[in-house]
Short mmCIF file of C-alpha atoms in Angstrom, two decimals:
data_model
loop_
_atom_site.label_atom_id
_atom_site.label_comp_id
_atom_site.label_asym_id
_atom_site.label_seq_id
_atom_site.Cartn_x
_atom_site.Cartn_y
_atom_site.Cartn_z
CA MET A 1 104.95 83.98 49.47
CA ASP A 2 106.83 85.31 53.22
CA GLU A 3 109.17 81.68 52.97
CA LEU A 4 109.46 82.83 48.98
CA LEU A 5 110.64 86.31 49.61
CA ASP A 6 113.34 84.17 52.62
CA ASP A 7 114.66 82.01 50.39
CA LEU A 8 115.16 84.35 46.96
CA LEU A 9 117.17 87.15 49.71
CA LYS A 10 118.62 83.74 51.55
CA LYS A 11 120.51 82.46 47.84
CA ILE A 12 121.33 86.82 47.48
CA LYS A 13 123.19 86.85 50.48
CA ASP A 14 124.53 83.24 50.26
CA GLY A 15 125.97 84.43 46.87
CA THR A 16 123.49 81.16 44.37
CA TYR A 17 122.33 85.31 43.17
CA PRO A 18 125.36 87.35 43.80
CA PRO A 19 125.08 91.78 42.65
CA GLY A 20 124.92 91.84 39.21
CA SER A 21 123.60 88.27 37.95
CA GLN A 22 120.43 87.69 36.21
CA LEU A 23 117.43 85.92 38.27
CA PRO A 24 115.96 82.75 36.58
CA SER A 25 112.98 83.73 34.53
CA GLY A 26 109.51 84.11 35.97
CA ARG A 27 108.68 80.86 34.31
CA MET A 28 111.17 78.52 35.47
CA LEU A 29 111.54 80.61 39.21
CA ALA A 30 107.24 79.31 39.70
CA ASP A 31 108.29 75.71 38.73
CA VAL A 32 110.95 75.60 40.61
CA TYR A 33 108.88 77.13 43.59
CA ASP A 34 106.00 75.11 42.33
CA VAL A 35 103.57 79.14 42.95
CA SER A 36 102.22 80.55 39.66
CA GLN A 37 103.80 83.42 37.93
CA SER A 38 101.20 85.54 39.51
CA THR A 39 103.20 84.96 42.96
CA ILE A 40 106.82 85.39 41.56
CA SER A 41 105.92 88.09 39.92
CA ARG A 42 104.88 89.94 43.71
CA ALA A 43 107.59 88.88 44.82
CA VAL A 44 110.12 89.91 42.91
CA ALA A 45 108.36 93.43 42.52
CA ARG A 46 108.74 93.74 46.59
CA LEU A 47 111.85 92.86 45.95
CA ARG A 48 111.87 95.80 43.75
CA GLN A 49 110.44 98.02 46.09
CA GLN A 50 113.02 97.00 48.38
CA GLY A 51 116.58 97.97 46.46
CA VAL A 52 116.72 94.01 46.54
CA LEU A 53 116.43 93.67 42.70
CA VAL A 54 116.16 96.00 39.54
CA GLY A 55 114.69 95.60 36.69
CA ARG A 56 116.76 96.40 32.79
CA PRO A 57 113.37 96.11 30.38
CA GLY A 58 114.36 93.74 27.57
CA ARG A 59 116.98 92.06 29.80
CA GLY A 60 115.64 90.86 32.82
CA VAL A 61 115.31 91.29 36.86
CA PHE A 62 118.92 91.31 37.79
CA VAL A 63 119.84 91.14 41.74
CA SER A 64 120.89 94.85 42.61
CA GLU A 65 124.82 95.63 43.44
CA SER A 66 124.29 96.24 47.00
CA ALA A 67 122.06 93.42 47.89
CA ARG A 68 124.06 91.99 49.79
CA ARG A 69 125.16 95.07 52.17
#
């Protein structure tokens, strides 16, 4: 899961997922990274705890406005 976290953080920092942008669905990320959706959920939860991602009920998961600091 560390590689997944590192790659997501890299994509946030390089602007692939800029602040305010919505992350792809868990299913799509699971397909891209060839991992289970539960692994994606754990990674997203960790990044939410760190303040990198924010959840918006009914809308999805978004990159925090302060994520590129």
